[in-house]
GROMACS .gro file of C-alpha atoms in nm:
model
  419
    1UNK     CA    1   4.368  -2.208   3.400
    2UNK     CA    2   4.297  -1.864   3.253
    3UNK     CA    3   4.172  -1.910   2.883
    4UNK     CA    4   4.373  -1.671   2.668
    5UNK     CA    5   4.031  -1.491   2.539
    6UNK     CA    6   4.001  -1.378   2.942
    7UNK     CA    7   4.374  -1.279   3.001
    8UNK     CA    8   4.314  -0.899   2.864
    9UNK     CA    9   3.981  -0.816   3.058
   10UNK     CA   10   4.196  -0.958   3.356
   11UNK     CA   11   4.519  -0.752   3.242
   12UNK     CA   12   4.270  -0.473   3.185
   13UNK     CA   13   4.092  -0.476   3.530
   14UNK     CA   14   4.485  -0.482   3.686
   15UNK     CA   15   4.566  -0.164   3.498
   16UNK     CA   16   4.259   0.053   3.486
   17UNK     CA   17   4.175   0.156   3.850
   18UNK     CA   18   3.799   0.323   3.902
   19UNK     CA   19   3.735   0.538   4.175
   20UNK     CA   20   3.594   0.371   4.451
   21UNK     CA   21   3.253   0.491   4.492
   22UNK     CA   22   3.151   0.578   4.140
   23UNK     CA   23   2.976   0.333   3.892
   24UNK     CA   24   2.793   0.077   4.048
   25UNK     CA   25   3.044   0.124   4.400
   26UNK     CA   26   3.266  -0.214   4.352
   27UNK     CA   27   3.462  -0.184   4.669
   28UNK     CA   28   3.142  -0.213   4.844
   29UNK     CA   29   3.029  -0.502   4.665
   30UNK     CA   30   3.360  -0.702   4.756
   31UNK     CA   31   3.353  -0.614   5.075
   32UNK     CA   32   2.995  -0.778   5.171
   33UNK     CA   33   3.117  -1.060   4.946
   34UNK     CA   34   3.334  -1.118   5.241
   35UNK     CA   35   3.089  -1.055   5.538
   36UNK     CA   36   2.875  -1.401   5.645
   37UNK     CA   37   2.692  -1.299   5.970
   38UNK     CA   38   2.353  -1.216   5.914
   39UNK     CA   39   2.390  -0.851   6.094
   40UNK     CA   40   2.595  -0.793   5.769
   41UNK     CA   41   2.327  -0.952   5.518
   42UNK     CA   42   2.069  -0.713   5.734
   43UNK     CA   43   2.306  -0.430   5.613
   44UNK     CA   44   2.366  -0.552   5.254
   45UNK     CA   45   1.919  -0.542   5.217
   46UNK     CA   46   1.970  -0.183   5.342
   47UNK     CA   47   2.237  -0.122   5.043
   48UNK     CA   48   1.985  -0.327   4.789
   49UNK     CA   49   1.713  -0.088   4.895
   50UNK     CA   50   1.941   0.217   4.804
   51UNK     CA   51   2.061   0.061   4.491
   52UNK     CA   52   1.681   0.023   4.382
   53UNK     CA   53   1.608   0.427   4.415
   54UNK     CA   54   1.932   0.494   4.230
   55UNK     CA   55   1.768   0.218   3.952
   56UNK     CA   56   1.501   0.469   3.858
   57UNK     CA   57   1.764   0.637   3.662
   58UNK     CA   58   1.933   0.351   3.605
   59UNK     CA   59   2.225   0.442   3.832
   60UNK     CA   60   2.359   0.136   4.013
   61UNK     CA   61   2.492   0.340   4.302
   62UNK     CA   62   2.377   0.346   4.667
   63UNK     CA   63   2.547   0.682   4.731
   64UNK     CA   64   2.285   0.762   4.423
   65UNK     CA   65   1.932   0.628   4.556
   66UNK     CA   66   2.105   0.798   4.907
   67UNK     CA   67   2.069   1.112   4.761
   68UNK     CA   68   1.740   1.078   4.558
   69UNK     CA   69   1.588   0.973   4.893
   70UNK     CA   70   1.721   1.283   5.133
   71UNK     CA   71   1.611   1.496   4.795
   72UNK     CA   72   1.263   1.357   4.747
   73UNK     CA   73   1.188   1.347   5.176
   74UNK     CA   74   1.235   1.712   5.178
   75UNK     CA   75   1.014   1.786   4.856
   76UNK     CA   76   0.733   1.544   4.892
   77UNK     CA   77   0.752   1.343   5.186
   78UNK     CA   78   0.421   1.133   5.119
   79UNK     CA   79   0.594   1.021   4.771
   80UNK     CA   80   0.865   0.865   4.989
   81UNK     CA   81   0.677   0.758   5.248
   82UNK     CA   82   0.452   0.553   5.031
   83UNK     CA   83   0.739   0.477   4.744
   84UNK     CA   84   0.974   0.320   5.012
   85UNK     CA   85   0.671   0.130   5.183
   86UNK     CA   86   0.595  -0.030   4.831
   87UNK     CA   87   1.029  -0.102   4.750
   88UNK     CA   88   1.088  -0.235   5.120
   89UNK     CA   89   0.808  -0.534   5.058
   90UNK     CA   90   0.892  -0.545   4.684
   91UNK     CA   91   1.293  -0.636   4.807
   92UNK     CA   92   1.121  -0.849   5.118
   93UNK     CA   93   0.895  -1.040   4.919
   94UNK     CA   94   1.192  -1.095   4.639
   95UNK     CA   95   1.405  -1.274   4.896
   96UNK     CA   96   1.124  -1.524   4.977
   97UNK     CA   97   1.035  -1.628   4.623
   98UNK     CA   98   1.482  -1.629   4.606
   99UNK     CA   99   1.511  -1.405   4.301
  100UNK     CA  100   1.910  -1.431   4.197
  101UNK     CA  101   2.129  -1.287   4.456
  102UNK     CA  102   2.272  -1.024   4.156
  103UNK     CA  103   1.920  -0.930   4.097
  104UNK     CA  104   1.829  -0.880   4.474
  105UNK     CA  105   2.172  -0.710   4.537
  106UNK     CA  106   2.188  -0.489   4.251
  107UNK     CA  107   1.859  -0.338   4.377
  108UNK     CA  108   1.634  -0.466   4.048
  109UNK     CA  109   1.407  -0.637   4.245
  110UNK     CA  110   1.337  -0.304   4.427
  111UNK     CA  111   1.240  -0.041   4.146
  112UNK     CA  112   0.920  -0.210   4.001
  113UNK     CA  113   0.745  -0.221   4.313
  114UNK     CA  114   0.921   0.146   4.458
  115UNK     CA  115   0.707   0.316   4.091
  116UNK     CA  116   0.395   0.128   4.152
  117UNK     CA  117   0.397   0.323   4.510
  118UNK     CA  118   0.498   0.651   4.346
  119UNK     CA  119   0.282   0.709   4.103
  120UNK     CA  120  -0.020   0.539   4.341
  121UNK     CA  121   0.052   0.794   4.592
  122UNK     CA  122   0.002   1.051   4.278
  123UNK     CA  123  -0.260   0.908   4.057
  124UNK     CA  124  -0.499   0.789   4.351
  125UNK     CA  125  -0.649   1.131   4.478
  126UNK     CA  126  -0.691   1.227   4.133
  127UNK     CA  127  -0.877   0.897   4.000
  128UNK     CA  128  -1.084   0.804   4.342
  129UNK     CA  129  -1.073   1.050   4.533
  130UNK     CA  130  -0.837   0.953   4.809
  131UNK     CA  131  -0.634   0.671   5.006
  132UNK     CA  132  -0.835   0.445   5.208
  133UNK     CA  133  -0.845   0.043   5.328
  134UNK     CA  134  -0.956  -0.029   4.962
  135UNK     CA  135  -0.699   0.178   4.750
  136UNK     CA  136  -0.442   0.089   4.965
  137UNK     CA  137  -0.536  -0.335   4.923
  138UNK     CA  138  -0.504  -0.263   4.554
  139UNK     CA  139  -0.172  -0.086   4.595
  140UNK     CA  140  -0.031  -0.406   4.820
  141UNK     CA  141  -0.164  -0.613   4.530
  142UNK     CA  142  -0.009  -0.393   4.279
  143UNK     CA  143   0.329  -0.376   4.441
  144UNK     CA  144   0.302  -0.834   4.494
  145UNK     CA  145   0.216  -0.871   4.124
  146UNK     CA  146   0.517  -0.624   4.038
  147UNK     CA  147   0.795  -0.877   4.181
  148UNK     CA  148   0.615  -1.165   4.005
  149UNK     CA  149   0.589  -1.033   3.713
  150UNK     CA  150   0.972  -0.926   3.753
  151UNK     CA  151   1.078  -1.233   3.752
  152UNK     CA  152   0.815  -1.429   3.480
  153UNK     CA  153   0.913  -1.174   3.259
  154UNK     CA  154   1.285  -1.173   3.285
  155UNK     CA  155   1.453  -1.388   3.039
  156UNK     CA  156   1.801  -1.417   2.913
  157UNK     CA  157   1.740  -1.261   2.576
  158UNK     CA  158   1.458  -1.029   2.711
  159UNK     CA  159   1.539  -0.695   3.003
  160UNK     CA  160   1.185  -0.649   3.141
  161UNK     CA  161   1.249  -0.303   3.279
  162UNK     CA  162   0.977  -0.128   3.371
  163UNK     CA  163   0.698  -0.415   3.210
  164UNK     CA  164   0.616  -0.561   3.526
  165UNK     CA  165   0.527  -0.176   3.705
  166UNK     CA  166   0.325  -0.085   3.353
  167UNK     CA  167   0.078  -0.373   3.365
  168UNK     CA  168   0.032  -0.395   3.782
  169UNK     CA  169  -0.017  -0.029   3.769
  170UNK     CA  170  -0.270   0.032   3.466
  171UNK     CA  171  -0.434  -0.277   3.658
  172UNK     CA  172  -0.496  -0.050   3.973
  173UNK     CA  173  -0.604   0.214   3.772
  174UNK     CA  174  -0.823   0.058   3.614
  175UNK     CA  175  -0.968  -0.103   3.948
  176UNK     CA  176  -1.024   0.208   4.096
  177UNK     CA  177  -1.136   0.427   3.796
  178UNK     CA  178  -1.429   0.212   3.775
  179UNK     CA  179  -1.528   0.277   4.124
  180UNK     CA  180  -1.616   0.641   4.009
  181UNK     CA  181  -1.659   0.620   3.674
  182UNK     CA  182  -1.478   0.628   3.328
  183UNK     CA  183  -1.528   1.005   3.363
  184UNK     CA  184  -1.307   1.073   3.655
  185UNK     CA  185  -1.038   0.907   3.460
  186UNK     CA  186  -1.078   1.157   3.188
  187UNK     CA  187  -1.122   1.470   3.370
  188UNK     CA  188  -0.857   1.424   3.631
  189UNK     CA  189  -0.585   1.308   3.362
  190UNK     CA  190  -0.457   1.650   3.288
  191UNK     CA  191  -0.348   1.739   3.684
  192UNK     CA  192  -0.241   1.404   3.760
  193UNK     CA  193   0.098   1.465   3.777
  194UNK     CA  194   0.132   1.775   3.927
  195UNK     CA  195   0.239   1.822   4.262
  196UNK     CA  196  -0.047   1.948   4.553
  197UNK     CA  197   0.236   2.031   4.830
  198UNK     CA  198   0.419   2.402   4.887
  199UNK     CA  199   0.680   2.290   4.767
  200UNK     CA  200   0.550   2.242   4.421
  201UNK     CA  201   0.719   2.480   4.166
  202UNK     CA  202   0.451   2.659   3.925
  203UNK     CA  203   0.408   2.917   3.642
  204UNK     CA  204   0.155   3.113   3.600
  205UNK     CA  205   0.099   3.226   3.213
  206UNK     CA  206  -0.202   3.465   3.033
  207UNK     CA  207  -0.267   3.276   2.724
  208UNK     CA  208  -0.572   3.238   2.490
  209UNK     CA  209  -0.620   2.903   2.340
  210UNK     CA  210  -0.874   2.845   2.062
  211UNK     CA  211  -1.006   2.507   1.950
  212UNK     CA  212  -0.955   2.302   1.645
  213UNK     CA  213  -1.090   1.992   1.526
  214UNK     CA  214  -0.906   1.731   1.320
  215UNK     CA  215  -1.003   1.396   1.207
  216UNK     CA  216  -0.874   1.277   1.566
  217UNK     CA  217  -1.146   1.526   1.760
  218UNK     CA  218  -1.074   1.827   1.956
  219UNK     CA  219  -0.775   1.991   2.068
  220UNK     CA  220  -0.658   2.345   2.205
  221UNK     CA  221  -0.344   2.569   2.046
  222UNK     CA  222  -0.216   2.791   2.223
  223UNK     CA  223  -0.192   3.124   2.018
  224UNK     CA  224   0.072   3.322   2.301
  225UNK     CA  225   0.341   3.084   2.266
  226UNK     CA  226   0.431   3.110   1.919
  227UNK     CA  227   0.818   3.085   1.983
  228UNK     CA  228   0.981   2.781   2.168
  229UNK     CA  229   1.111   2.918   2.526
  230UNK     CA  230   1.434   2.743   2.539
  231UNK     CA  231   1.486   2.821   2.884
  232UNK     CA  232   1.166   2.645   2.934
  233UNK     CA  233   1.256   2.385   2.773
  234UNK     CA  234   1.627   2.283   2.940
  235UNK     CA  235   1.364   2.324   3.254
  236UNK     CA  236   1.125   2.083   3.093
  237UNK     CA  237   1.474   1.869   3.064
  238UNK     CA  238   1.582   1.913   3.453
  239UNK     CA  239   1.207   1.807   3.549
  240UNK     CA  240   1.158   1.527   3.333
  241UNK     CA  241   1.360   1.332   3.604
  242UNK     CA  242   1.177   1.403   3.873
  243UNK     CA  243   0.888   1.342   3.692
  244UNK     CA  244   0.977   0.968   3.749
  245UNK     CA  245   0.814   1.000   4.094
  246UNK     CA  246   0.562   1.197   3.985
  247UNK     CA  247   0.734   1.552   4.112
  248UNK     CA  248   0.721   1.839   3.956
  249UNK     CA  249   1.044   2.012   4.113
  250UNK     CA  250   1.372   2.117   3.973
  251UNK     CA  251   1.537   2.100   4.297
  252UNK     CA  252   1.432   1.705   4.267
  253UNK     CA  253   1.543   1.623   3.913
  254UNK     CA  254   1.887   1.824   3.898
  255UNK     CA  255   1.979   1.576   4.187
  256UNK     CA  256   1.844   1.282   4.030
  257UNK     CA  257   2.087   1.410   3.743
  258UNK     CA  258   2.391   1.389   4.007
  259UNK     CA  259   2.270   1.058   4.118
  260UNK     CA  260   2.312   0.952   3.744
  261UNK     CA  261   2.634   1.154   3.702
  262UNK     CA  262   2.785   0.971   4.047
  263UNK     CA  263   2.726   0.642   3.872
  264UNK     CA  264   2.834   0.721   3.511
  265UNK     CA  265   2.839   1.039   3.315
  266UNK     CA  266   2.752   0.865   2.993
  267UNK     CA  267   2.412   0.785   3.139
  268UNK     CA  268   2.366   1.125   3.276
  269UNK     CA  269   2.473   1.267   2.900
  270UNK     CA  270   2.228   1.027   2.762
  271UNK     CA  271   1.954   1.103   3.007
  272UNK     CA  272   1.961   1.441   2.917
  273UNK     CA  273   1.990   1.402   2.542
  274UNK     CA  274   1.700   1.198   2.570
  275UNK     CA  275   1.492   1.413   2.842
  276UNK     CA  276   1.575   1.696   2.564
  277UNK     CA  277   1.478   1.542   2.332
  278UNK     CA  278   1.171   1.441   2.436
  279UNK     CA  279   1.028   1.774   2.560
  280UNK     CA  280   1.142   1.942   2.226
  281UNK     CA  281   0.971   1.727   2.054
  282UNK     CA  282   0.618   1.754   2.241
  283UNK     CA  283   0.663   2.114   2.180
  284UNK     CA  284   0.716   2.043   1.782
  285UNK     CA  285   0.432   1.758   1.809
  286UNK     CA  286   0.178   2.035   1.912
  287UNK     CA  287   0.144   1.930   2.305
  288UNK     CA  288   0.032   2.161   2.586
  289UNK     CA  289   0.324   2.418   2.647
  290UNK     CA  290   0.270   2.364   3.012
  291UNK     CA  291   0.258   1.973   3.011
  292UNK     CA  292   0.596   2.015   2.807
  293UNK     CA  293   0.741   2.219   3.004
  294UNK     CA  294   0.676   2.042   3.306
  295UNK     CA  295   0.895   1.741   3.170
  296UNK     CA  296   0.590   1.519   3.075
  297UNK     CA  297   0.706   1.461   2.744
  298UNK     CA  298   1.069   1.413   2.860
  299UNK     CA  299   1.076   1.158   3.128
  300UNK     CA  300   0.994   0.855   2.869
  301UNK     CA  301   1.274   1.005   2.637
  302UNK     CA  302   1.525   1.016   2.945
  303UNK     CA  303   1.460   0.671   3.078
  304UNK     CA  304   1.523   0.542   2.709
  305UNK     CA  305   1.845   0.764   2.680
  306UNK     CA  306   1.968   0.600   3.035
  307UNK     CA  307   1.867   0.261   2.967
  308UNK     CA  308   2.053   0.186   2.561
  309UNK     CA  309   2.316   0.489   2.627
  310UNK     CA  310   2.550   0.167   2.792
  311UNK     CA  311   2.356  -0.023   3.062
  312UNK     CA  312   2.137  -0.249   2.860
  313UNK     CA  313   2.362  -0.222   2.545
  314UNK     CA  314   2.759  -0.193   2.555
  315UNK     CA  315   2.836   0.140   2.395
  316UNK     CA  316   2.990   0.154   2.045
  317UNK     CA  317   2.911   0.376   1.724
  318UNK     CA  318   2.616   0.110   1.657
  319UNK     CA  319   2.481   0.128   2.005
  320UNK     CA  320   2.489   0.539   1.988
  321UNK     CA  321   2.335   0.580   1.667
  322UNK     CA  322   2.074   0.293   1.782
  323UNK     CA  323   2.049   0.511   2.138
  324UNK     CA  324   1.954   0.801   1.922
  325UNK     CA  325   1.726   0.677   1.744
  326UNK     CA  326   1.534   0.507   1.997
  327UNK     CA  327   1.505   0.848   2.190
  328UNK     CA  328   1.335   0.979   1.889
  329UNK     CA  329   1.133   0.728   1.818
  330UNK     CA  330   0.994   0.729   2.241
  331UNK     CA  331   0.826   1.081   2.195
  332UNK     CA  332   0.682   0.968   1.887
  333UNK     CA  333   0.517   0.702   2.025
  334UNK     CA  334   0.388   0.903   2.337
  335UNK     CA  335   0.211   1.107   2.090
  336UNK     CA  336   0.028   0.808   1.928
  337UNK     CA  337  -0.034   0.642   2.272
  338UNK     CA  338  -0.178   0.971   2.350
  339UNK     CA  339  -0.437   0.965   2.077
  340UNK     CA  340  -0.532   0.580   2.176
  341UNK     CA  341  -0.535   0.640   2.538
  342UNK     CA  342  -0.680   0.981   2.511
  343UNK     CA  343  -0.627   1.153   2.880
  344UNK     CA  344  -0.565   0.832   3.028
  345UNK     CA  345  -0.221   0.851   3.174
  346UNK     CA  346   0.102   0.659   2.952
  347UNK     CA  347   0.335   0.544   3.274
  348UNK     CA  348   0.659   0.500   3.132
  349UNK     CA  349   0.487   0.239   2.798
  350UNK     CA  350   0.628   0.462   2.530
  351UNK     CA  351   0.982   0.359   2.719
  352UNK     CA  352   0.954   0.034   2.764
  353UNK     CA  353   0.808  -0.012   2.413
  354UNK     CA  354   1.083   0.187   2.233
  355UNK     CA  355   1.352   0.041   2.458
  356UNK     CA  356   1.236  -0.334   2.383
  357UNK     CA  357   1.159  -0.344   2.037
  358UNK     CA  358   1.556  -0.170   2.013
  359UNK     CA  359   1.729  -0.421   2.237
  360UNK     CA  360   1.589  -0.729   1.998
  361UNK     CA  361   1.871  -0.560   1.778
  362UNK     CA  362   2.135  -0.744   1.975
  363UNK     CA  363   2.200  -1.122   1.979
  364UNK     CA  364   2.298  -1.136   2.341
  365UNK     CA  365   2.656  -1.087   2.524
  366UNK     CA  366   2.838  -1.264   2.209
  367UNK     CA  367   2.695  -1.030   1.948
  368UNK     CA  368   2.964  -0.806   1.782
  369UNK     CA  369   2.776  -0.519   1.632
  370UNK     CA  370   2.475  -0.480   1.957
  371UNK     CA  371   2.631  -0.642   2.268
  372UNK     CA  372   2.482  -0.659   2.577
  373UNK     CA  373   2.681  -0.613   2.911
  374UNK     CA  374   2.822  -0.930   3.007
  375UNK     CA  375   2.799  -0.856   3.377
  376UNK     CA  376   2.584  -0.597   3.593
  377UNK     CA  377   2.859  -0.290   3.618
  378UNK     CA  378   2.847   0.030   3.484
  379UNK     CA  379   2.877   0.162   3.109
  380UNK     CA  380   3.247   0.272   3.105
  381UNK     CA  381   3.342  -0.060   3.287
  382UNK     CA  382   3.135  -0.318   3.006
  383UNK     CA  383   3.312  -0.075   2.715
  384UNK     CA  384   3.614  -0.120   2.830
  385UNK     CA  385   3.595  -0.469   2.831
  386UNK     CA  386   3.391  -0.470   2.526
  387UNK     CA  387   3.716  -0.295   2.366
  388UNK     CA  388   3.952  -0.543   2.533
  389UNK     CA  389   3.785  -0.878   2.353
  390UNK     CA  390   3.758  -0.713   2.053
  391UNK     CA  391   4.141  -0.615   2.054
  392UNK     CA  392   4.203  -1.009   2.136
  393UNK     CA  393   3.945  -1.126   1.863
  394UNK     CA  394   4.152  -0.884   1.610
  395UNK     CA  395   4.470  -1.057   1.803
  396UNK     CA  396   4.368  -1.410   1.767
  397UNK     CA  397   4.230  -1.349   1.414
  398UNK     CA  398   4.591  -1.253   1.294
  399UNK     CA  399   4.767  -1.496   1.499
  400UNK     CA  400   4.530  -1.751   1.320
  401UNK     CA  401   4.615  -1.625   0.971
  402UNK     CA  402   4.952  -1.604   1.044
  403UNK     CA  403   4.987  -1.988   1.127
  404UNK     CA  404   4.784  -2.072   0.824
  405UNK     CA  405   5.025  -1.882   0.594
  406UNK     CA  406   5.331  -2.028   0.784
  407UNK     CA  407   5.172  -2.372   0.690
  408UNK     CA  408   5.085  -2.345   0.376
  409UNK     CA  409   5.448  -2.205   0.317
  410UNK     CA  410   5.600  -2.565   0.487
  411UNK     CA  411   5.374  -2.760   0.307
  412UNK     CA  412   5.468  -2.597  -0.035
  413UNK     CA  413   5.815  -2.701   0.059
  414UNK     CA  414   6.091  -2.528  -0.159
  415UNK     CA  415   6.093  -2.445  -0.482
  416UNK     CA  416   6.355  -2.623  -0.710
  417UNK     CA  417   6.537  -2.445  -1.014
  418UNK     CA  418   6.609  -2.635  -1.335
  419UNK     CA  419   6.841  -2.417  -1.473
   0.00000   0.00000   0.00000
C-alpha cells in the first residue's frame, strides 16, 4: 500500500506530463525496461554510450550526446575517434566489474573514461611528441583506472564526478612528461588546448605585452587590451563548452549548449552563468586575453554551473544562491591552482574541488534546506517533487497539530459554571 508521504509525487507524476524526449528521455527508458532479448540490451549499451557524451554537460539525454557526437566528427574527427575508443571500453569494462544498472544505463560509467581519451588525444602531441605503442598503453591504462576509480570513489554521501578522470589523467601526464623532460611540460602548456586542424577558429591580434614581476615571478600584461571586449567574452562563454573536449570551436560549444538545453534549460542557464562567469573573471584576475577568450577560464565555471544548478542538488533559493557562489568561487581557485601548478595544465580540478567541498552542504536526499535528487532524472522533474513533499510535510505538520489541539480540547473536557 501507497504510504501517504508518496501519494502526491504519484498524484504529481499523473498530472504533470513532460515531453517525451526532453530531460533525461523517460519514454525511452520504460520502454527498454520492457525489452529482455539481448538484441535489445545490445541496443540499450548503444543508448548508454550516447547518454555518456550528453554527461559531459551533464545532460542525461541520448538525443544530446547524438548531437555532440555528429558536431564534434565534423570539427575534429581524431577527438572522436579517440574519445569514443576510450567511452566504448570504459562502458565495456563497467559491465564486467557489474557497476549498478542506473549507473551503466544513465551513461556515468561512460564520461570518465570518454575525457581521459579527449584530452589524451590533445595533451599527447604537445607533452611527448606524438601517439605511439607507448602513449597509447598509458592511455588504455588511463581509461581502466578511470572506471575503477568510478566506482571506489562513489559513495552514497559523496558524487565523484569528474575525480576518477583528474587523477588517471594527471597520472599519464605525468608518465609521459618525464619521458622528455619537466621542460616540455612547461613550454608546451600554453598551446595545449588549442586546436591544430582547419577547422580551428583563430584571432589574430597586434599587441605589446611588457613584463612584470611580483612576489609570485614573472608574468606578461597586455597593454592593447585595456577595455574588456564583451563580444569576446559571450565568445569566451560559447567556447568554454567545447573546451570540454579540448576544441576550440564555436560551432562545437553552441551545440553542446542545445544538447544541455534538450535536456533541461535550467542547466543550460546555469552553464552559461557559470561559463560567464568564469571567463569574466580570468579577464578581471589578470589572465591572458587570448586564453580567456578562448573559454579556458570558463569551462571549469560551466561544469560547476551544470552540475549544483539542479542535477547534483534539487533546486531551491538555498541551492541557487549556493550554485552562485560555487561558480565564483571555481575561477578563483583556477587562479591559485594556476600559481601552484604553474603551466602545467588544471583538467577540470578547480570543478571538481569547488563542486565537492559545496555538495558536503547537503545531508543527503532527506535534507530540507540542500537536498539531493532522490532519483537520476532531470532538474525540473526532482523540483517538482522536491515541492510536492514539502507541500505534504507542511500538510502532515498541520494535520498533526490539528489532532493535538482536538485532544487536548477532549481531554480538558467542559468547563462547568458555578454561578
Amino acid at each position: 500500500m501507497m504510504s501517504v508521504k508518496e501519494l502526491p509525487v504519484a498524484n504529481l507524476r499523473q498530472e504533470k506530463t513532460w515531453v517525451p524526449c526532453i530531460g533525461d528521455f523517460g519514454i525511452l527508458k520504460e520502454f527498454f525496461a520492457r525489452k529482455r532479448r539481448p538484441i535489445w540490451q545490445a541496443v540499450q549499451l548503444f543508448e548508454a554510450f550516447l547518454r555518456g557524451f550528453g554527461q559531459i554537460v551533464f545532460a542525461n539525454n541520448p538525443l544530446s550526446g547524438l548531437l555532440i557526437i555528429v558536431t564534434l566528427g565534423v570539427v575534429s574527427p581524431g577527438t572522436l575517434a579517440l574519445s569514443a575508443a576510450t567511452a566504448g571500453l570504459g562502458l565495456v569494462l563497467s559491465v564486467l566489474i557489474r557497476e549498478p544498472d542506473d549507473i551503466v544505463d544513465n551513461g556515468l560509467s561512460v564520461y570518465n573514461p570518454l575525457l581521459v581519451g579527449a584530452m589524451s588525444y590533445s595533451l599527447i602531441p604537445e607533452i611527448y611528441g606524438g601517439f605511439d605503442s607507448f602513449s597509447l598503453l598509458l592511455v588504455l591504462l588511463a581509461t581502466i583506472i578511470s572506471v575503477y576509480l568510478s566506482r571506489s570513489l562513489r559513495s552514497d554521501k559523496f558524487s565523484c564526478t569528474t575525480w576518477p578522470f583528474n587523477l588517471a589523467e594527471f597520472a599519464l601526464i605525468f608518465a609521459l612528461s618525464t619521458q622528455n623532460g619537466m621542460d616540455m611540460v612547461a613550454t608546451s602548456a600554453e598551446p595545449m588546448f588549442a586546436m591544430h586542424n582547419a577547422t580551428s577558429e583563430t584571432t589574430t591580434t597586434t599587441t605589446t605585452t611588457t613584463t612584470t614581476t611580483n612576489g609570485a615571478g614573472f608574468y606578461e600584461q597586455n597593454t592593447t587590451n585595456v577595455y574588456i571586449d564583451w563580444g569576446k567574452v559571450v565568445r569566451g562563454s560559447v567556447v568554454s563548452a567545447s573546451q570540454l573536449f579540448a576544441v576550440d570551436n564555436v560551432m562545437v560549444g553552441s551545440i553542446m549548449y542545445l544538447a544541455s538545453l534538450i535536456y533541461s534549460p535550467t542547466t543550460a542557464a546555469f552553464s552559461f552563468f557559470g561559463a560567464f562567469c568564469g571567463t569574466f573573471a580570468g579577464l578581471e584576475l589578470g589572465a591572458d586575453r587570448h586564453t580567456a577568450y578562448s573559454g579556458l577560464w570558463g569551462y571549469n565555471s560551466f561544469l560547476t554551473g551544470a552540475a549544483l544548478g539542479g542535477n547534483l542538488l534539487v533546486l531551491n533559493g538555498q541551492t541557487a544562491a549556493a550554485a552562485i557562489m560555487a561558480i565564483i568561487y571555481t575561477p578563483l581557485l583556477q587562479y591559485a591552482l594556476h600559481s601552484v601548478f604553474g603551466k602545467l595544465p588544471v583538467l577540470t580540478l578547480p570543478f571538481v574541488i569547488a563542486a565537492s567541498l559545496f555538495l558536503k552542504l547537503s545531508d543527503g536526499k532527506e535534507d530540507p534546506t540542500f537536498p539531493w535528487p532522490v532519483s537520476i532524472t532531470f532538474p525540473e522533474k526532482e523540483r517538482h517533487r522536491y515541492l510536492a513533499r514539502r507541500a505534504t510535510f507542511r500538510e502532515e505538520r498541520e494535520d498533526a497539530v490539528e489532532e493535538i489541539n482536538l485532544v487536548s480540547s477532549d481531554e480538558m473536557g467542559p468547563i462547568s459554571s458555578n454561578n
